[in-house]
Tab-separated table of C-alpha atoms in Angstrom:
chain	number	residue	atom	x	y	z
A	109	MET	CA	0.000	0.000	0.000
A	110	LYS	CA	1.300	3.444	-0.919
A	111	PRO	CA	2.181	5.701	1.999
A	112	ALA	CA	-0.062	8.677	2.502
A	113	ARG	CA	1.059	11.723	0.570
A	114	THR	CA	2.176	14.639	2.690
A	115	THR	CA	1.437	18.192	1.715
A	116	SER	CA	4.174	20.084	3.464
A	117	ALA	CA	3.931	22.912	0.933
A	118	ALA	CA	0.332	23.687	1.876
A	119	PRO	CA	0.081	27.016	3.652
A	120	GLU	CA	-1.305	27.516	7.136
A	121	PRO	CA	-4.033	30.122	7.530
A	122	SER	CA	-1.471	32.642	8.764
A	123	ASP	CA	0.934	32.146	5.852
A	124	PRO	CA	2.373	35.390	4.395
A	125	PRO	CA	0.616	35.156	0.965
A	126	ALA	CA	-2.649	36.004	2.744
A	127	ARG	CA	-1.200	39.442	3.442
A	128	LEU	CA	-1.430	40.306	-0.269
A	129	SER	CA	-3.951	38.995	-2.786
A	130	ALA	CA	-2.606	37.128	-5.793
A	131	TRP	CA	-3.540	39.985	-8.097
A	132	ARG	CA	-1.878	42.551	-5.854
A	133	PHE	CA	1.281	40.429	-5.808
A	134	VAL	CA	1.270	40.348	-9.624
A	135	LEU	CA	0.716	44.109	-9.790
A	136	VAL	CA	3.432	45.003	-7.274
A	137	PHE	CA	5.872	42.643	-8.988
A	138	GLY	CA	4.843	44.261	-12.251
A	139	GLY	CA	5.751	47.636	-10.738
A	140	VAL	CA	9.221	46.330	-9.910
A	141	SER	CA	9.627	45.089	-13.464
A	142	LEU	CA	8.334	48.411	-14.790
A	143	LEU	CA	11.049	50.330	-12.951
A	144	MET	CA	13.782	47.927	-13.991
A	145	ASP	CA	12.595	47.997	-17.590
A	146	VAL	CA	13.142	51.754	-17.509
A	147	VAL	CA	16.768	50.915	-16.737
A	148	TYR	CA	17.687	48.115	-19.095
A	149	GLU	CA	15.329	48.908	-21.960
A	150	GLY	CA	16.605	52.465	-21.879
A	151	ALA	CA	20.113	51.090	-22.330
A	152	ARG	CA	19.133	48.510	-24.953
A	153	SER	CA	17.439	51.176	-27.050
A	154	VAL	CA	20.834	52.728	-27.860
A	155	THR	CA	23.110	49.681	-27.797
A	156	GLY	CA	23.487	49.594	-31.589
A	157	PRO	CA	24.264	53.315	-32.014
A	158	LEU	CA	26.522	53.317	-28.943
A	159	LEU	CA	28.629	50.429	-30.231
A	160	ALA	CA	28.699	51.955	-33.732
A	161	HIS	CA	29.891	55.235	-32.162
A	162	LEU	CA	32.760	53.278	-30.596
A	163	GLY	CA	33.744	51.748	-33.963
A	164	ALA	CA	31.799	48.475	-34.155
A	165	SER	CA	30.726	46.875	-37.446
A	166	ALA	CA	27.304	45.314	-38.052
A	167	ALA	CA	28.805	41.880	-37.428
A	168	VAL	CA	30.230	43.000	-34.074
A	169	VAL	CA	26.917	44.558	-33.068
A	170	GLY	CA	25.075	41.386	-34.075
A	171	VAL	CA	27.454	39.101	-32.201
A	172	VAL	CA	27.578	41.239	-29.049
A	173	THR	CA	23.829	41.799	-28.821
A	174	GLY	CA	23.245	38.151	-29.700
A	175	ALA	CA	25.785	37.105	-27.062
A	176	GLY	CA	24.026	39.367	-24.576
A	177	GLU	CA	20.714	37.643	-25.240
A	178	ALA	CA	22.469	34.273	-25.101
A	179	ALA	CA	23.889	35.194	-21.696
A	180	ALA	CA	20.485	36.415	-20.507
A	181	LEU	CA	18.938	33.138	-21.585
A	182	GLY	CA	21.665	30.491	-21.670
A	183	LEU	CA	22.993	31.074	-18.174
A	184	ARG	CA	19.559	30.173	-16.864
A	185	LEU	CA	20.602	26.578	-17.492
A	186	ALA	CA	22.564	27.049	-14.270
A	187	SER	CA	20.482	29.628	-12.418
A	188	GLY	CA	17.209	27.725	-12.922
A	189	PRO	CA	18.323	24.414	-11.388
A	190	LEU	CA	20.267	26.237	-8.660
A	191	ALA	CA	17.160	28.204	-7.745
A	192	ASP	CA	15.155	24.966	-7.625
A	193	ARG	CA	17.730	23.238	-5.405
A	194	SER	CA	18.317	26.140	-3.051
A	195	ARG	CA	14.642	27.223	-3.006
A	196	ARG	CA	15.997	30.766	-2.473
A	197	PHE	CA	13.975	32.309	-5.249
A	198	TRP	CA	13.909	35.752	-3.709
A	199	ALA	CA	17.689	35.859	-3.252
A	200	TRP	CA	18.310	35.012	-6.906
A	201	THR	CA	15.743	37.559	-8.041
A	202	ILE	CA	17.205	40.366	-5.933
A	203	ALA	CA	20.815	39.592	-6.962
A	204	GLY	CA	19.923	39.716	-10.651
A	205	TYR	CA	18.142	43.041	-10.358
A	206	VAL	CA	21.066	44.562	-8.438
A	207	LEU	CA	23.563	43.471	-11.128
A	208	THR	CA	21.503	45.077	-13.887
A	209	ALA	CA	20.936	48.275	-11.910
A	210	ALA	CA	24.697	48.616	-11.325
A	211	SER	CA	25.844	47.835	-14.897
A	212	VAL	CA	23.758	50.259	-16.953
A	213	PRO	CA	24.923	53.648	-15.589
A	214	VAL	CA	28.577	52.639	-16.048
A	215	LEU	CA	27.961	51.762	-19.702
A	216	GLY	CA	27.559	55.413	-20.633
A	217	LEU	CA	30.897	56.349	-19.072
A	218	THR	CA	33.162	54.089	-21.122
A	219	GLY	CA	34.851	55.136	-24.349
A	220	VAL	CA	36.404	51.746	-25.091
A	221	LEU	CA	34.584	49.292	-27.340
A	222	TRP	CA	35.528	46.070	-25.540
A	223	VAL	CA	34.549	47.522	-22.161
A	224	ALA	CA	31.176	48.599	-23.547
A	225	CYS	CA	30.667	45.120	-25.036
A	226	THR	CA	31.458	43.569	-21.653
A	227	LEU	CA	28.970	45.820	-19.866
A	228	VAL	CA	26.249	45.068	-22.434
A	229	ILE	CA	26.705	41.371	-21.703
A	230	ALA	CA	26.986	41.954	-17.915
A	231	GLU	CA	23.600	43.663	-17.877
A	232	ARG	CA	22.132	40.633	-19.616
A	233	VAL	CA	23.802	38.300	-17.101
A	234	GLY	CA	21.771	40.055	-14.409
A	235	LYS	CA	18.627	39.049	-16.269
A	236	ALA	CA	19.863	35.446	-16.397
A	237	VAL	CA	20.454	35.393	-12.663
A	238	ARG	CA	16.968	36.595	-11.769
A	239	SER	CA	14.608	35.357	-14.465
A	240	PRO	CA	13.972	31.659	-13.626
A	241	ALA	CA	13.429	32.503	-9.959
A	242	LYS	CA	11.323	35.559	-10.800
A	243	ASP	CA	9.172	33.611	-13.264
A	244	THR	CA	8.683	30.870	-10.687
A	245	LEU	CA	7.569	33.372	-8.037
A	246	LEU	CA	5.205	34.943	-10.535
A	247	SER	CA	3.882	31.579	-11.738
A	248	HIS	CA	2.645	30.760	-8.231
A	249	ALA	CA	0.465	33.877	-8.131
A	250	THR	CA	-0.744	33.429	-11.721
A	251	SER	CA	-2.089	29.985	-10.810
A	252	ALA	CA	-4.792	31.946	-8.966
A	253	THR	CA	-5.234	34.747	-11.521
A	254	GLY	CA	-4.990	32.644	-14.701
A	255	ARG	CA	-1.680	31.959	-16.458
A	256	GLY	CA	-2.307	33.958	-19.600
A	257	ARG	CA	-3.969	36.852	-17.748
A	258	GLY	CA	-1.311	37.094	-15.041
A	259	PHE	CA	1.667	36.898	-17.383
A	260	ARG	CA	0.132	39.282	-19.912
A	261	VAL	CA	-0.612	41.919	-17.251
A	262	HIS	CA	2.930	41.577	-15.894
A	263	GLU	CA	4.353	41.884	-19.414
A	264	ALA	CA	2.161	44.909	-20.151
A	265	MET	CA	3.496	46.637	-17.030
A	266	ASP	CA	7.014	45.759	-18.178
A	267	GLN	CA	6.300	47.597	-21.380
A	268	VAL	CA	5.237	50.782	-19.612
A	269	GLY	CA	8.798	50.884	-18.283
A	270	ALA	CA	10.072	49.913	-21.714
A	271	LEU	CA	8.371	53.046	-23.052
A	272	ILE	CA	9.563	55.388	-20.312
A	273	GLY	CA	13.208	54.240	-20.401
A	274	PRO	CA	13.933	54.804	-24.097
A	275	LEU	CA	12.009	58.101	-24.125
A	276	THR	CA	14.047	59.287	-21.143
A	277	VAL	CA	17.270	58.353	-22.890
A	278	ALA	CA	16.090	60.046	-26.100
A	279	GLY	CA	15.265	63.231	-24.217
A	280	VAL	CA	18.637	63.389	-22.457
A	281	LEU	CA	20.493	62.618	-25.688
A	282	ALA	CA	18.638	65.438	-27.430
A	283	LEU	CA	19.382	67.872	-24.599
A	284	THR	CA	23.074	66.968	-24.331
A	285	GLY	CA	23.871	66.653	-28.028
A	286	GLY	CA	24.271	62.873	-27.966
A	287	ASP	CA	26.189	62.443	-24.696
A	288	TYR	CA	25.661	58.867	-23.503
A	289	ALA	CA	27.005	59.439	-19.961
A	290	PRO	CA	24.072	61.475	-18.569
A	291	ALA	CA	21.572	59.613	-20.765
A	292	LEU	CA	22.437	56.293	-19.123
A	293	GLY	CA	23.502	57.731	-15.761
A	294	VAL	CA	19.992	58.999	-15.012
A	295	LEU	CA	18.779	55.382	-15.139
A	296	ALA	CA	20.442	54.716	-11.768
A	297	LEU	CA	17.411	56.296	-10.049
A	298	PRO	CA	14.693	53.872	-11.200
A	299	GLY	CA	17.146	51.013	-10.641
A	300	ALA	CA	17.501	51.897	-6.962
A	301	ALA	CA	13.720	52.323	-6.631
A	302	ALA	CA	13.098	48.884	-8.178
A	303	VAL	CA	15.434	47.145	-5.739
A	304	ALA	CA	13.827	48.909	-2.761
A	305	ARG	CA	10.329	47.921	-3.914
A	306	LEU	CA	11.433	44.326	-4.436
A	307	LEU	CA	12.802	44.124	-0.895
A	308	TRP	CA	9.455	45.379	0.424
A	309	LEU	CA	7.570	42.714	-1.538
A	310	ARG	CA	9.926	40.014	-0.255
A	311	ALA	CA	9.165	41.066	3.321
A	312	ARG	CA	5.420	40.954	2.696
A	313	VAL	CA	5.301	37.620	0.816
A	314	PRO	CA	8.338	35.460	1.646
A	315	ASP	CA	6.761	32.253	0.252
A	316	PRO	CA	4.426	32.859	-2.744
A	317	VAL	CA	3.963	29.113	-3.331
A	318	GLY	CA	1.003	29.465	-0.969
A	319	TYR	CA	-0.980	31.039	-3.797
A	320	GLU	CA	-0.588	27.883	-5.871
A	321	THR	CA	-1.291	25.322	-3.170
A	322	THR	CA	-4.317	27.303	-2.053
A	323	VAL	CA	-6.032	26.828	-5.435
A	324	GLY	CA	-4.989	23.179	-5.648
A	325	ALA	CA	-2.416	23.617	-8.391
A	326	ALA	CA	-0.111	21.044	-6.888
A	327	ALA	CA	2.210	18.702	-8.767
A	328	PRO	CA	0.717	15.699	-10.570
A	329	GLU	CA	0.095	12.488	-8.663
A	330	GLU	CA	2.971	10.070	-8.428
A	331	PRO	CA	2.776	6.975	-10.626
A	332	ASP	CA	1.581	3.767	-9.033
A	333	SER	CA	4.365	1.731	-10.580
A	334	PRO	CA	7.767	2.243	-8.943
A	335	GLY	CA	9.452	1.454	-12.255
A	336	GLU	CA	7.974	4.483	-13.995
A	337	PRO	CA	9.732	7.843	-14.047
A	338	GLY	CA	8.777	10.292	-11.334
A	339	PRO	CA	6.475	13.172	-12.141
A	340	ALA	CA	7.818	16.373	-13.607
A	341	GLY	CA	7.104	18.034	-10.297
A	342	SER	CA	9.367	15.712	-8.294
A	343	PRO	CA	13.077	16.420	-7.818
A	344	GLU	CA	14.076	13.319	-9.809
A	345	GLY	CA	11.371	13.663	-12.487
A	346	LYS	CA	12.200	14.303	-16.127
A	347	LEU	CA	10.845	17.203	-18.096
A	348	PRO	CA	7.980	16.050	-20.352
A	349	ARG	CA	8.363	15.282	-24.056
A	350	ALA	CA	5.931	18.053	-24.951
A	351	PHE	CA	8.268	20.550	-23.275
A	352	TRP	CA	11.229	19.423	-25.404
A	353	ALA	CA	9.212	19.537	-28.624
A	354	TYR	CA	8.074	23.021	-27.737
A	355	ALA	CA	11.655	24.108	-27.005
A	356	VAL	CA	12.779	22.926	-30.464
A	357	PHE	CA	10.099	25.057	-32.131
A	358	THR	CA	11.131	28.069	-30.039
A	359	ALA	CA	14.806	27.606	-30.906
A	360	ALA	CA	14.007	27.531	-34.604
A	361	THR	CA	11.914	30.679	-34.639
A	362	LEU	CA	14.475	32.621	-32.555
A	363	THR	CA	17.355	31.543	-34.800
A	364	GLY	CA	15.657	33.513	-37.548
A	365	PHE	CA	15.101	36.618	-35.442
A	366	ALA	CA	17.324	39.715	-35.610
A	367	THR	CA	18.237	41.799	-32.563
A	368	PHE	CA	17.245	45.451	-32.260
A	369	GLY	CA	20.947	46.245	-32.087
A	370	VAL	CA	21.315	45.283	-35.757
A	371	LEU	CA	18.078	47.059	-36.686
A	372	SER	CA	19.164	50.290	-34.995
A	373	TYR	CA	22.669	49.966	-36.490
A	374	HIS	CA	21.034	49.931	-39.934
A	375	LEU	CA	18.965	53.026	-39.137
A	376	VAL	CA	21.963	55.043	-37.961
A	377	VAL	CA	24.605	53.873	-40.451
A	378	ARG	CA	22.256	54.393	-43.417
A	379	HIS	CA	21.362	57.828	-41.970
A	380	LEU	CA	17.648	57.069	-41.982
A	381	VAL	CA	17.071	58.661	-38.556
A	382	PRO	CA	19.234	60.651	-36.107
A	383	THR	CA	20.625	58.839	-33.080
A	384	ALA	CA	18.273	60.545	-30.608
A	385	THR	CA	15.294	59.230	-32.598
A	386	VAL	CA	16.342	55.583	-32.232
A	387	PRO	CA	15.217	55.283	-28.567
A	388	VAL	CA	11.868	56.842	-29.538
A	389	LEU	CA	11.424	54.166	-32.193
A	390	TYR	CA	12.416	51.526	-29.640
A	391	ALA	CA	9.748	52.883	-27.297
A	392	ALA	CA	7.193	52.568	-30.090
A	393	ALA	CA	8.337	48.974	-30.626
A	394	MET	CA	7.791	48.316	-26.919
A	395	ALA	CA	4.264	49.695	-27.237
A	396	ALA	CA	3.686	47.166	-30.018
A	397	ASP	CA	5.228	44.573	-27.670
A	398	ALA	CA	2.655	45.381	-24.971
A	399	VAL	CA	-0.289	45.206	-27.361
A	400	ALA	CA	0.887	41.871	-28.771
A	401	ALA	CA	1.451	40.467	-25.269
A	402	LEU	CA	-2.052	41.422	-24.157
A	403	ALA	CA	-3.697	40.133	-27.337
A	404	THR	CA	-1.888	36.792	-27.509
A	405	GLY	CA	-2.232	36.249	-23.747
A	406	TRP	CA	-5.995	36.694	-24.063
A	407	LEU	CA	-6.114	34.350	-27.064
A	408	TYR	CA	-3.876	31.801	-25.325
A	409	ASP	CA	-6.311	31.432	-22.421
A	410	ARG	CA	-9.062	30.659	-24.919
A	411	PHE	CA	-7.384	28.703	-27.712
A	412	GLY	CA	-4.102	27.437	-26.275
A	413	ALA	CA	-0.647	27.295	-27.827
A	414	GLN	CA	-1.929	27.327	-31.408
A	415	VAL	CA	-1.955	31.130	-31.136
A	416	LEU	CA	1.849	30.953	-31.407
A	417	VAL	CA	1.538	30.465	-35.163
A	418	VAL	CA	1.723	34.261	-35.341
A	419	LEU	CA	5.331	34.325	-34.073
A	420	PRO	CA	7.107	32.848	-37.147
A	421	LEU	CA	4.945	35.018	-39.403
A	422	LEU	CA	5.945	38.204	-37.589
A	423	SER	CA	9.609	37.153	-37.400
A	424	ALA	CA	9.743	36.475	-41.150
A	425	ALA	CA	8.388	39.952	-41.897
A	426	VAL	CA	10.967	41.801	-39.756
A	427	PRO	CA	14.039	41.796	-42.053
A	428	ALA	CA	11.985	42.336	-45.204
A	429	LEU	CA	10.680	45.574	-43.697
A	430	ALA	CA	13.326	46.781	-41.245
A	431	PHE	CA	16.378	46.590	-43.526
A	432	THR	CA	15.014	48.736	-46.349
A	433	ASP	CA	16.233	52.258	-47.079
A	434	THR	CA	12.726	53.713	-46.856
A	435	VAL	CA	12.151	55.311	-43.469
A	436	GLY	CA	8.447	54.478	-43.181
A	437	VAL	CA	8.935	50.833	-44.115
A	438	ALA	CA	11.928	50.454	-41.790
A	439	VAL	CA	9.897	51.949	-38.939
A	440	ALA	CA	7.100	49.459	-39.675
A	441	GLY	CA	9.677	46.667	-39.477
A	442	ALA	CA	10.779	47.853	-36.039
A	443	LEU	CA	7.156	47.821	-34.851
A	444	VAL	CA	6.681	44.281	-36.169
A	445	TRP	CA	9.881	43.343	-34.332
A	446	GLY	CA	8.369	44.714	-31.113
A	447	ALA	CA	5.162	42.728	-31.613
A	448	ALA	CA	7.182	39.532	-32.057
A	449	VAL	CA	9.113	40.248	-28.845
A	450	GLY	CA	5.814	40.688	-27.006
A	451	VAL	CA	4.756	37.183	-28.022
A	452	GLN	CA	8.160	35.779	-27.039
A	453	GLU	CA	8.231	37.352	-23.587
A	454	SER	CA	4.675	36.597	-22.503
A	455	THR	CA	2.879	33.739	-24.224
A	456	LEU	CA	6.013	31.622	-24.658
A	457	ARG	CA	6.599	31.778	-20.882
A	458	ALA	CA	2.966	31.050	-20.054
A	459	THR	CA	3.103	27.871	-22.143
A	460	VAL	CA	6.101	26.564	-20.191
A	461	ALA	CA	4.177	26.984	-16.930
A	462	ASP	CA	1.361	24.844	-18.342
A	463	LEU	CA	3.727	22.124	-19.573
A	464	VAL	CA	5.750	21.624	-16.363
A	465	ALA	CA	4.603	21.098	-12.761
A	466	PRO	CA	5.682	23.486	-9.959
A	467	GLY	CA	8.482	21.381	-8.458
A	468	ARG	CA	10.562	21.468	-11.636
A	469	ARG	CA	9.348	24.731	-13.106
A	470	ALA	CA	12.431	26.864	-12.361
A	471	THR	CA	14.587	24.138	-13.919
A	472	ALA	CA	12.282	24.068	-16.931
A	473	TYR	CA	12.484	27.826	-17.299
A	474	GLY	CA	16.261	27.589	-17.058
A	475	VAL	CA	16.554	24.841	-19.680
A	476	PHE	CA	14.055	26.576	-21.943
A	477	ALA	CA	15.899	29.873	-21.654
A	478	GLY	CA	19.220	28.148	-22.310
A	479	ILE	CA	17.901	26.789	-25.590
A	480	MET	CA	16.493	30.210	-26.411
A	481	GLY	CA	19.880	31.757	-25.599
A	482	GLY	CA	21.750	29.589	-28.056
A	483	ALA	CA	19.181	30.444	-30.696
A	484	ALA	CA	19.367	34.170	-29.875
A	485	LEU	CA	23.161	34.133	-30.267
A	486	ALA	CA	22.815	32.356	-33.605
A	487	GLY	CA	20.095	34.772	-34.680
A	488	GLY	CA	22.060	37.896	-33.738
A	489	ALA	CA	25.255	36.646	-35.363
A	490	LEU	CA	23.373	35.476	-38.469
A	491	ALA	CA	21.662	38.837	-38.907
A	492	GLY	CA	24.886	40.820	-38.374
A	493	VAL	CA	27.059	38.715	-40.665
A	494	LEU	CA	24.498	38.391	-43.458
A	495	TYR	CA	23.756	42.120	-43.207
A	496	ASP	CA	27.411	42.820	-44.095
A	497	VAL	CA	27.223	40.295	-46.962
A	498	SER	CA	23.773	40.780	-48.530
A	499	ILE	CA	20.491	42.050	-47.122
A	500	ALA	CA	18.584	40.119	-49.799
A	501	LEU	CA	20.267	36.892	-48.697
A	502	LEU	CA	19.450	37.709	-45.070
A	503	ILE	CA	15.764	38.047	-45.927
A	504	VAL	CA	15.663	34.754	-47.858
A	505	VAL	CA	17.428	32.828	-45.078
A	506	VAL	CA	15.148	34.207	-42.362
A	507	VAL	CA	11.977	33.408	-44.317
A	508	GLY	CA	13.221	29.828	-44.814
A	509	ILE	CA	13.960	29.405	-41.106
A	510	GLN	CA	10.534	30.699	-40.086
A	511	ALA	CA	8.816	28.375	-42.569
A	512	ALA	CA	10.621	25.484	-40.884
A	513	ALA	CA	9.500	26.821	-37.492
A	514	LEU	CA	5.857	26.655	-38.596
A	515	VAL	CA	6.313	22.990	-39.447
A	516	LEU	CA	7.899	22.362	-36.044
A	517	LEU	CA	5.001	24.101	-34.305
A	518	TRP	CA	2.593	21.707	-35.999
A	519	ALA	CA	4.775	18.788	-34.857
A	520	THR	CA	4.743	20.168	-31.305
A	521	ARG	CA	0.951	20.071	-31.243
A	522	ALA	CA	1.064	16.431	-32.331
A	523	VAL	CA	3.440	15.534	-29.479
A	524	ARG	CA	1.251	17.308	-26.902
A	525	SER	CA	-1.801	15.361	-28.017
A	526	THR	CA	-0.037	11.986	-27.902
A	527	PRO	CA	-0.462	10.108	-24.596
A	528	VAL	CA	2.711	8.929	-22.876
A	529	HIS	CA	2.739	5.245	-21.812
């Protein structure tokens, strides 16, 4: 006879999550992300022009921005499992935010290309440190609010910061004649405010898993047969096949996705817009990001992962529009790029939470992000190198990759519908 299952994770009536509702937790955490997005999205909006100003080629910009995304994603292969093992999700989250807040203001002070490249990557490392733990904390609360709804609201709040940051940088650049030091230095203020707010939230809700156990979103039941693998929610359990199929699709579509660093490099080097206008365009792209996140999150809750068919279609359109020499068309390409990012950063994450049980979710987010990181590095490098060779070839290659991604998405649906014996 099987021993009775214990539920040590179930909260007592006085557990800290009761001090804030699930929705308030999501909103306060969204406020933290909003402030930090002011910081790092403000910096990312001028990464391409800043590196070009220091003498970088398109290939260098593509590799560095791709490597930054790879660091932000790939290092989660370590930070995700470590967060799961240590169960110190708040500590990892706080450390990552502090690293980002410290790196960005220094970036504007350097006049050396390799130092700037290092700082660009260091800022992204901060995101790698915090993201699996942060997503896990957020996933507990969204079990009560609805996965798609909770993640899309959080992402939309992110994008408010992603609007404010680039516009702030654009304004300071315009006032100072293109001086990056004050433009990035002013971002130290929202960074400090974000860390302070995060510490307050940690004190109020030290163990957000109570939100999930309260609504009965516990890990799946253990198998009756001792010879079968443990559940995905157990420490020894394997990640499900559907998760791996989904990760392959995601890797494919991101391999054919250019970074904004290459897009903004094109805009500045071809003299389509002045440097101070680039952050404004990035802010507009983040507005498109927020709209896409809200729309696809709403559709995801109703129709499931099939809504992700839009991602390869958007990604294929980006280079065909963004790398033209017509200002209006290039601007449209940047907006399409932003919409694709909105789908990547909201609905892609929500799907992972539905594929993997709570006990292995930070590991799953880490593995998933690691695969995404390798693809982002390949995508950034591919866009930068092919840009220097032939824009027409770049467009053809990207369209081919996204067509393959559509096929893989169809295959992913087949795997999810196949029972595992």
